[in-house]
PDB file of N, H, CA, C and O in Angstrom:
ATOM      1  N   MET A   1       0.852   8.842   6.321  1.00  0.00           N
ATOM      2  CA  MET A   1       0.240   7.642   5.741  1.00  0.00           C
ATOM      3  C   MET A   1       0.961   6.384   6.232  1.00  0.00           C
ATOM      4  O   MET A   1       0.328   5.371   6.531  1.00  0.00           O
ATOM      5  N   LYS A   2       2.279   6.460   6.308  1.00  0.00           N
ATOM      6  H   LYS A   2       2.793   7.283   6.064  1.00  0.00           H
ATOM      7  CA  LYS A   2       3.023   5.277   6.721  1.00  0.00           C
ATOM      8  C   LYS A   2       2.681   4.891   8.161  1.00  0.00           C
ATOM      9  O   LYS A   2       2.610   3.708   8.494  1.00  0.00           O
ATOM     10  N   GLN A   3       2.470   5.903   9.015  1.00  0.00           N
ATOM     11  H   GLN A   3       2.527   6.864   8.745  1.00  0.00           H
ATOM     12  CA  GLN A   3       2.081   5.609  10.389  1.00  0.00           C
ATOM     13  C   GLN A   3       0.741   4.890  10.422  1.00  0.00           C
ATOM     14  O   GLN A   3       0.556   3.949  11.194  1.00  0.00           O
ATOM     15  N   GLY A   4      -0.195   5.332   9.584  1.00  0.00           N
ATOM     16  H   GLY A   4      -0.045   6.096   8.957  1.00  0.00           H
ATOM     17  CA  GLY A   4      -1.501   4.692   9.557  1.00  0.00           C
ATOM     18  C   GLY A   4      -1.418   3.252   9.081  1.00  0.00           C
ATOM     19  O   GLY A   4      -2.045   2.360   9.654  1.00  0.00           O
ATOM     20  N   VAL A   5      -0.632   3.029   8.017  1.00  0.00           N
ATOM     21  H   VAL A   5      -0.123   3.753   7.551  1.00  0.00           H
ATOM     22  CA  VAL A   5      -0.460   1.667   7.505  1.00  0.00           C
ATOM     23  C   VAL A   5       0.236   0.807   8.547  1.00  0.00           C
ATOM     24  O   VAL A   5      -0.143  -0.344   8.763  1.00  0.00           O
ATOM     25  N   PHE A   6       1.261   1.370   9.200  1.00  0.00           N
ATOM     26  H   PHE A   6       1.569   2.305   9.025  1.00  0.00           H
ATOM     27  CA  PHE A   6       1.990   0.626  10.226  1.00  0.00           C
ATOM     28  C   PHE A   6       1.075   0.264  11.396  1.00  0.00           C
ATOM     29  O   PHE A   6       1.090  -0.864  11.889  1.00  0.00           O
ATOM     30  N   GLY A   7       0.289   1.235  11.825  1.00  0.00           N
ATOM     31  H   GLY A   7       0.278   2.151  11.426  1.00  0.00           H
ATOM     32  CA  GLY A   7      -0.624   0.985  12.943  1.00  0.00           C
ATOM     33  C   GLY A   7      -1.675  -0.060  12.593  1.00  0.00           C
ATOM     34  O   GLY A   7      -2.007  -0.922  13.407  1.00  0.00           O
ATOM     35  N   PHE A   8      -2.195   0.028  11.368  1.00  0.00           N
ATOM     36  H   PHE A   8      -1.925   0.728  10.707  1.00  0.00           H
ATOM     37  CA  PHE A   8      -3.216  -0.924  10.943  1.00  0.00           C
ATOM     38  C   PHE A   8      -2.633  -2.331  10.876  1.00  0.00           C
ATOM     39  O   PHE A   8      -3.253  -3.283  11.350  1.00  0.00           O
ATOM     40  N   LEU A   9      -1.431  -2.469  10.283  1.00  0.00           N
ATOM     41  H   LEU A   9      -0.928  -1.696   9.897  1.00  0.00           H
ATOM     42  CA  LEU A   9      -0.833  -3.798  10.139  1.00  0.00           C
ATOM     43  C   LEU A   9      -0.441  -4.376  11.496  1.00  0.00           C
ATOM     44  O   LEU A   9      -0.626  -5.567  11.743  1.00  0.00           O
ATOM     45  N   SER A  10       0.107  -3.521  12.386  1.00  0.00           N
ATOM     46  H   SER A  10       0.257  -2.553  12.185  1.00  0.00           H
ATOM     47  CA  SER A  10       0.511  -4.035  13.692  1.00  0.00           C
ATOM     48  C   SER A  10      -0.710  -4.426  14.521  1.00  0.00           C
ATOM     49  O   SER A  10      -0.644  -5.349  15.333  1.00  0.00           O
ATOM     50  N   HIS A  11      -1.828  -3.719  14.314  1.00  0.00           N
ATOM     51  H   HIS A  11      -1.881  -2.970  13.654  1.00  0.00           H
ATOM     52  CA  HIS A  11      -3.040  -4.089  15.043  1.00  0.00           C
ATOM     53  C   HIS A  11      -3.681  -5.331  14.433  1.00  0.00           C
ATOM     54  O   HIS A  11      -4.225  -6.170  15.151  1.00  0.00           O
ATOM     55  N   ARG A  12      -3.616  -5.445  13.123  1.00  0.00           N
ATOM     56  H   ARG A  12      -3.173  -4.764  12.540  1.00  0.00           H
ATOM     57  CA  ARG A  12      -4.249  -6.578  12.438  1.00  0.00           C
ATOM     58  C   ARG A  12      -3.420  -7.850  12.595  1.00  0.00           C
ATOM     59  O   ARG A  12      -3.960  -8.931  12.827  1.00  0.00           O
ATOM     60  N   PHE A  13      -2.104  -7.706  12.465  1.00  0.00           N
ATOM     61  H   PHE A  13      -1.665  -6.827  12.277  1.00  0.00           H
ATOM     62  CA  PHE A  13      -1.210  -8.866  12.582  1.00  0.00           C
ATOM     63  C   PHE A  13      -0.178  -8.590  13.676  1.00  0.00           C
ATOM     64  O   PHE A  13       0.931  -8.147  13.374  1.00  0.00           O
ATOM     65  N   PRO A  14      -0.521  -8.843  14.940  1.00  0.00           N
ATOM     66  CA  PRO A  14       0.403  -8.490  16.037  1.00  0.00           C
ATOM     67  C   PRO A  14       1.677  -9.332  16.055  1.00  0.00           C
ATOM     68  O   PRO A  14       2.649  -8.958  16.711  1.00  0.00           O
ATOM     69  N   ASP A  15       1.690 -10.478  15.334  1.00  0.00           N
ATOM     70  H   ASP A  15       0.900 -10.782  14.801  1.00  0.00           H
ATOM     71  CA  ASP A  15       2.873 -11.335  15.383  1.00  0.00           C
ATOM     72  C   ASP A  15       3.932 -10.905  14.370  1.00  0.00           C
ATOM     73  O   ASP A  15       5.050 -11.421  14.387  1.00  0.00           O
ATOM     74  N   LEU A  16       3.586  -9.958  13.481  1.00  0.00           N
ATOM     75  H   LEU A  16       2.678  -9.539  13.467  1.00  0.00           H
ATOM     76  CA  LEU A  16       4.574  -9.502  12.510  1.00  0.00           C
ATOM     77  C   LEU A  16       5.594  -8.597  13.187  1.00  0.00           C
ATOM     78  O   LEU A  16       5.261  -7.813  14.076  1.00  0.00           O
ATOM     79  N   SER A  17       6.840  -8.721  12.749  1.00  0.00           N
ATOM     80  H   SER A  17       7.110  -9.357  12.026  1.00  0.00           H
ATOM     81  CA  SER A  17       7.878  -7.847  13.289  1.00  0.00           C
ATOM     82  C   SER A  17       7.845  -6.500  12.589  1.00  0.00           C
ATOM     83  O   SER A  17       7.239  -6.356  11.527  1.00  0.00           O
ATOM     84  N   ALA A  18       8.503  -5.507  13.195  1.00  0.00           N
ATOM     85  H   ALA A  18       8.995  -5.624  14.058  1.00  0.00           H
ATOM     86  CA  ALA A  18       8.495  -4.159  12.617  1.00  0.00           C
ATOM     87  C   ALA A  18       9.186  -4.144  11.260  1.00  0.00           C
ATOM     88  O   ALA A  18       8.780  -3.398  10.369  1.00  0.00           O
ATOM     89  N   ALA A  19      10.219  -4.952  11.091  1.00  0.00           N
ATOM     90  H   ALA A  19      10.549  -5.558  11.814  1.00  0.00           H
ATOM     91  CA  ALA A  19      10.930  -4.982   9.808  1.00  0.00           C
ATOM     92  C   ALA A  19      10.028  -5.523   8.703  1.00  0.00           C
ATOM     93  O   ALA A  19      10.021  -5.004   7.586  1.00  0.00           O
ATOM     94  N   LYS A  20       9.263  -6.577   9.024  1.00  0.00           N
ATOM     95  H   LYS A  20       9.268  -6.999   9.931  1.00  0.00           H
ATOM     96  CA  LYS A  20       8.352  -7.131   8.024  1.00  0.00           C
ATOM     97  C   LYS A  20       7.272  -6.118   7.660  1.00  0.00           C
ATOM     98  O   LYS A  20       6.901  -5.988   6.494  1.00  0.00           O
ATOM     99  N   ILE A  21       6.767  -5.397   8.669  1.00  0.00           N
ATOM    100  H   ILE A  21       7.069  -5.502   9.617  1.00  0.00           H
ATOM    101  CA  ILE A  21       5.710  -4.412   8.414  1.00  0.00           C
ATOM    102  C   ILE A  21       6.250  -3.277   7.559  1.00  0.00           C
ATOM    103  O   ILE A  21       5.566  -2.823   6.642  1.00  0.00           O
ATOM    104  N   SER A  22       7.474  -2.805   7.841  1.00  0.00           N
ATOM    105  H   SER A  22       8.029  -3.174   8.586  1.00  0.00           H
ATOM    106  CA  SER A  22       8.035  -1.711   7.043  1.00  0.00           C
ATOM    107  C   SER A  22       8.300  -2.186   5.617  1.00  0.00           C
ATOM    108  O   SER A  22       8.112  -1.425   4.667  1.00  0.00           O
ATOM    109  N   ALA A  23       8.734  -3.436   5.458  1.00  0.00           N
ATOM    110  H   ALA A  23       8.887  -4.054   6.229  1.00  0.00           H
ATOM    111  CA  ALA A  23       8.956  -3.969   4.108  1.00  0.00           C
ATOM    112  C   ALA A  23       7.631  -4.084   3.364  1.00  0.00           C
ATOM    113  O   ALA A  23       7.557  -3.760   2.178  1.00  0.00           O
ATOM    114  N   LEU A  24       6.577  -4.544   4.054  1.00  0.00           N
ATOM    115  H   LEU A  24       6.637  -4.807   5.017  1.00  0.00           H
ATOM    116  CA  LEU A  24       5.263  -4.654   3.421  1.00  0.00           C
ATOM    117  C   LEU A  24       4.728  -3.287   3.017  1.00  0.00           C
ATOM    118  O   LEU A  24       4.143  -3.133   1.945  1.00  0.00           O
ATOM    119  N   SER A  25       4.933  -2.290   3.887  1.00  0.00           N
ATOM    120  H   SER A  25       5.408  -2.415   4.757  1.00  0.00           H
ATOM    121  CA  SER A  25       4.446  -0.948   3.542  1.00  0.00           C
ATOM    122  C   SER A  25       5.241  -0.375   2.375  1.00  0.00           C
ATOM    123  O   SER A  25       4.685   0.344   1.545  1.00  0.00           O
ATOM    124  N   ALA A  26       6.538  -0.685   2.299  1.00  0.00           N
ATOM    125  H   ALA A  26       6.989  -1.270   2.973  1.00  0.00           H
ATOM    126  CA  ALA A  26       7.344  -0.216   1.164  1.00  0.00           C
ATOM    127  C   ALA A  26       6.856  -0.864  -0.130  1.00  0.00           C
ATOM    128  O   ALA A  26       6.744  -0.199  -1.160  1.00  0.00           O
ATOM    129  N   ILE A  27       6.566  -2.167  -0.075  1.00  0.00           N
ATOM    130  H   ILE A  27       6.656  -2.708   0.761  1.00  0.00           H
ATOM    131  CA  ILE A  27       6.048  -2.866  -1.255  1.00  0.00           C
ATOM    132  C   ILE A  27       4.686  -2.294  -1.642  1.00  0.00           C
ATOM    133  O   ILE A  27       4.392  -2.130  -2.826  1.00  0.00           O
ATOM    134  N   TRP A  28       3.850  -1.987  -0.633  1.00  0.00           N
ATOM    135  H   TRP A  28       4.089  -2.120   0.329  1.00  0.00           H
ATOM    136  CA  TRP A  28       2.532  -1.427  -0.914  1.00  0.00           C
ATOM    137  C   TRP A  28       2.655  -0.066  -1.587  1.00  0.00           C
ATOM    138  O   TRP A  28       1.918   0.236  -2.525  1.00  0.00           O
ATOM    139  N   LEU A  29       3.606   0.771  -1.098  1.00  0.00           N
ATOM    140  H   LEU A  29       4.205   0.526  -0.336  1.00  0.00           H
ATOM    141  CA  LEU A  29       3.805   2.090  -1.706  1.00  0.00           C
ATOM    142  C   LEU A  29       4.295   1.946  -3.137  1.00  0.00           C
ATOM    143  O   LEU A  29       3.880   2.704  -4.014  1.00  0.00           O
ATOM    144  N   LEU A  30       5.181   0.972  -3.383  1.00  0.00           N
ATOM    145  H   LEU A  30       5.517   0.357  -2.670  1.00  0.00           H
ATOM    146  CA  LEU A  30       5.651   0.743  -4.754  1.00  0.00           C
ATOM    147  C   LEU A  30       4.494   0.285  -5.641  1.00  0.00           C
ATOM    148  O   LEU A  30       4.399   0.686  -6.801  1.00  0.00           O
ATOM    149  N   ALA A  31       3.622  -0.550  -5.094  1.00  0.00           N
ATOM    150  H   ALA A  31       3.700  -0.876  -4.152  1.00  0.00           H
ATOM    151  CA  ALA A  31       2.469  -1.007  -5.875  1.00  0.00           C
ATOM    152  C   ALA A  31       1.552   0.169  -6.210  1.00  0.00           C
ATOM    153  O   ALA A  31       1.032   0.252  -7.323  1.00  0.00           O
ATOM    154  N   MET A  32       1.350   1.078  -5.251  1.00  0.00           N
ATOM    155  H   MET A  32       1.772   1.010  -4.347  1.00  0.00           H
ATOM    156  CA  MET A  32       0.512   2.249  -5.512  1.00  0.00           C
ATOM    157  C   MET A  32       1.150   3.134  -6.578  1.00  0.00           C
ATOM    158  O   MET A  32       0.451   3.682  -7.431  1.00  0.00           O
ATOM    159  N   LEU A  33       2.486   3.277  -6.533  1.00  0.00           N
ATOM    160  H   LEU A  33       3.053   2.832  -5.840  1.00  0.00           H
ATOM    161  CA  LEU A  33       3.178   4.063  -7.562  1.00  0.00           C
ATOM    162  C   LEU A  33       3.023   3.393  -8.915  1.00  0.00           C
ATOM    163  O   LEU A  33       2.817   4.066  -9.925  1.00  0.00           O
ATOM    164  N   GLY A  34       3.120   2.070  -8.941  1.00  0.00           N
ATOM    165  H   GLY A  34       3.287   1.523  -8.120  1.00  0.00           H
ATOM    166  CA  GLY A  34       2.949   1.346 -10.196  1.00  0.00           C
ATOM    167  C   GLY A  34       1.544   1.524 -10.751  1.00  0.00           C
ATOM    168  O   GLY A  34       1.364   1.676 -11.959  1.00  0.00           O
ATOM    169  N   LEU A  35       0.545   1.504  -9.868  1.00  0.00           N
ATOM    170  H   LEU A  35       0.692   1.380  -8.887  1.00  0.00           H
ATOM    171  CA  LEU A  35      -0.828   1.715 -10.317  1.00  0.00           C
ATOM    172  C   LEU A  35      -1.010   3.140 -10.839  1.00  0.00           C
ATOM    173  O   LEU A  35      -1.739   3.362 -11.806  1.00  0.00           O
ATOM    174  N   ALA A  36      -0.346   4.103 -10.196  1.00  0.00           N
ATOM    175  H   ALA A  36       0.245   3.923  -9.410  1.00  0.00           H
ATOM    176  CA  ALA A  36      -0.447   5.487 -10.660  1.00  0.00           C
ATOM    177  C   ALA A  36       0.193   5.631 -12.040  1.00  0.00           C
ATOM    178  O   ALA A  36      -0.352   6.308 -12.913  1.00  0.00           O
ATOM    179  N   LEU A  37       1.336   5.001 -12.234  1.00  0.00           N
ATOM    180  H   LEU A  37       1.779   4.451 -11.525  1.00  0.00           H
ATOM    181  CA  LEU A  37       1.996   5.056 -13.542  1.00  0.00           C
ATOM    182  C   LEU A  37       1.147   4.344 -14.592  1.00  0.00           C
ATOM    183  O   LEU A  37       1.023   4.816 -15.722  1.00  0.00           O
ATOM    184  N   PHE A  38       0.568   3.218 -14.218  1.00  0.00           N
ATOM    185  H   PHE A  38       0.669   2.834 -13.299  1.00  0.00           H
ATOM    186  CA  PHE A  38      -0.303   2.490 -15.132  1.00  0.00           C
ATOM    187  C   PHE A  38      -1.522   3.338 -15.487  1.00  0.00           C
ATOM    188  O   PHE A  38      -2.000   3.311 -16.622  1.00  0.00           O
ATOM    189  N   GLY A  39      -2.019   4.090 -14.505  1.00  0.00           N
ATOM    190  H   GLY A  39      -1.631   4.111 -13.583  1.00  0.00           H
ATOM    191  CA  GLY A  39      -3.173   4.944 -14.735  1.00  0.00           C
ATOM    192  C   GLY A  39      -2.882   6.069 -15.719  1.00  0.00           C
ATOM    193  O   GLY A  39      -3.791   6.549 -16.397  1.00  0.00           O
ATOM    194  N   MET A  40      -1.621   6.496 -15.804  1.00  0.00           N
ATOM    195  H   MET A  40      -0.883   6.106 -15.253  1.00  0.00           H
ATOM    196  CA  MET A  40      -1.288   7.544 -16.764  1.00  0.00           C
ATOM    197  C   MET A  40      -1.438   7.020 -18.187  1.00  0.00           C
ATOM    198  O   MET A  40      -1.804   7.767 -19.095  1.00  0.00           O
ATOM    199  N   PHE A  41      -1.155   5.738 -18.376  1.00  0.00           N
ATOM    200  H   PHE A  41      -0.858   5.131 -17.639  1.00  0.00           H
ATOM    201  CA  PHE A  41      -1.297   5.163 -19.713  1.00  0.00           C
ATOM    202  C   PHE A  41      -2.704   4.632 -19.957  1.00  0.00           C
ATOM    203  O   PHE A  41      -3.136   4.499 -21.102  1.00  0.00           O
ATOM    204  N   GLU A  42      -3.424   4.328 -18.864  1.00  0.00           N
ATOM    205  H   GLU A  42      -3.074   4.436 -17.934  1.00  0.00           H
ATOM    206  CA  GLU A  42      -4.796   3.824 -18.983  1.00  0.00           C
ATOM    207  C   GLU A  42      -5.723   4.799 -18.258  1.00  0.00           C
ATOM    208  O   GLU A  42      -5.941   4.660 -17.055  1.00  0.00           O
ATOM    209  N   PRO A  43      -6.270   5.779 -18.971  1.00  0.00           N
ATOM    210  CA  PRO A  43      -7.046   6.820 -18.296  1.00  0.00           C
ATOM    211  C   PRO A  43      -8.327   6.307 -17.640  1.00  0.00           C
ATOM    212  O   PRO A  43      -8.902   6.984 -16.787  1.00  0.00           O
ATOM    213  N   ARG A  44      -8.773   5.120 -18.033  1.00  0.00           N
ATOM    214  H   ARG A  44      -8.307   4.570 -18.726  1.00  0.00           H
ATOM    215  CA  ARG A  44     -10.026   4.611 -17.469  1.00  0.00           C
ATOM    216  C   ARG A  44      -9.836   3.966 -16.103  1.00  0.00           C
ATOM    217  O   ARG A  44     -10.810   3.560 -15.469  1.00  0.00           O
ATOM    218  N   ALA A  45      -8.586   3.869 -15.644  1.00  0.00           N
ATOM    219  H   ALA A  45      -7.795   4.200 -16.160  1.00  0.00           H
ATOM    220  CA  ALA A  45      -8.332   3.224 -14.348  1.00  0.00           C
ATOM    221  C   ALA A  45      -9.022   4.008 -13.235  1.00  0.00           C
ATOM    222  O   ALA A  45      -8.811   5.212 -13.089  1.00  0.00           O
ATOM    223  N   ASP A  46      -9.845   3.316 -12.456  1.00  0.00           N
ATOM    224  H   ASP A  46     -10.016   2.338 -12.575  1.00  0.00           H
ATOM    225  CA  ASP A  46     -10.564   3.953 -11.356  1.00  0.00           C
ATOM    226  C   ASP A  46      -9.750   3.767 -10.083  1.00  0.00           C
ATOM    227  O   ASP A  46      -9.728   2.677  -9.513  1.00  0.00           O
ATOM    228  N   PHE A  47      -9.089   4.816  -9.639  1.00  0.00           N
ATOM    229  H   PHE A  47      -9.107   5.703 -10.102  1.00  0.00           H
ATOM    230  CA  PHE A  47      -8.183   4.695  -8.495  1.00  0.00           C
ATOM    231  C   PHE A  47      -8.941   4.415  -7.203  1.00  0.00           C
ATOM    232  O   PHE A  47      -8.425   3.726  -6.324  1.00  0.00           O
ATOM    233  N   HIS A  48     -10.149   4.935  -7.077  1.00  0.00           N
ATOM    234  H   HIS A  48     -10.569   5.495  -7.791  1.00  0.00           H
ATOM    235  CA  HIS A  48     -10.918   4.656  -5.868  1.00  0.00           C
ATOM    236  C   HIS A  48     -11.261   3.168  -5.793  1.00  0.00           C
ATOM    237  O   HIS A  48     -11.242   2.573  -4.716  1.00  0.00           O
ATOM    238  N   TYR A  49     -11.571   2.578  -6.938  1.00  0.00           N
ATOM    239  H   TYR A  49     -11.586   3.061  -7.813  1.00  0.00           H
ATOM    240  CA  TYR A  49     -11.881   1.147  -6.953  1.00  0.00           C
ATOM    241  C   TYR A  49     -10.624   0.326  -6.682  1.00  0.00           C
ATOM    242  O   TYR A  49     -10.680  -0.672  -5.964  1.00  0.00           O
ATOM    243  N   LEU A  50      -9.476   0.744  -7.257  1.00  0.00           N
ATOM    244  H   LEU A  50      -9.430   1.555  -7.840  1.00  0.00           H
ATOM    245  CA  LEU A  50      -8.230   0.001  -7.055  1.00  0.00           C
ATOM    246  C   LEU A  50      -7.755   0.118  -5.609  1.00  0.00           C
ATOM    247  O   LEU A  50      -7.191  -0.829  -5.061  1.00  0.00           O
ATOM    248  N   ALA A  51      -7.981   1.276  -4.994  1.00  0.00           N
ATOM    249  H   ALA A  51      -8.439   2.045  -5.440  1.00  0.00           H
ATOM    250  CA  ALA A  51      -7.518   1.470  -3.616  1.00  0.00           C
ATOM    251  C   ALA A  51      -8.286   0.579  -2.648  1.00  0.00           C
ATOM    252  O   ALA A  51      -7.757   0.190  -1.606  1.00  0.00           O
ATOM    253  N   MET A  52      -9.534   0.253  -2.989  1.00  0.00           N
ATOM    254  H   MET A  52      -9.964   0.569  -3.835  1.00  0.00           H
ATOM    255  CA  MET A  52     -10.308  -0.602  -2.102  1.00  0.00           C
ATOM    256  C   MET A  52      -9.954  -2.062  -2.382  1.00  0.00           C
ATOM    257  O   MET A  52     -10.495  -2.962  -1.740  1.00  0.00           O
TER     258      MET A  52
END
């Protein structure tokens, strides 16, 4: 998954450095974990809708 995110970001924003892209992907993964934890307390959370 990280390779896909890295490839997408480097293709979308070619001026970003690798360190910025890895930091952004780490923040994105933390956000996804936070949404998953939030979903445990809120069963109505639609993960497919949040992922888009």
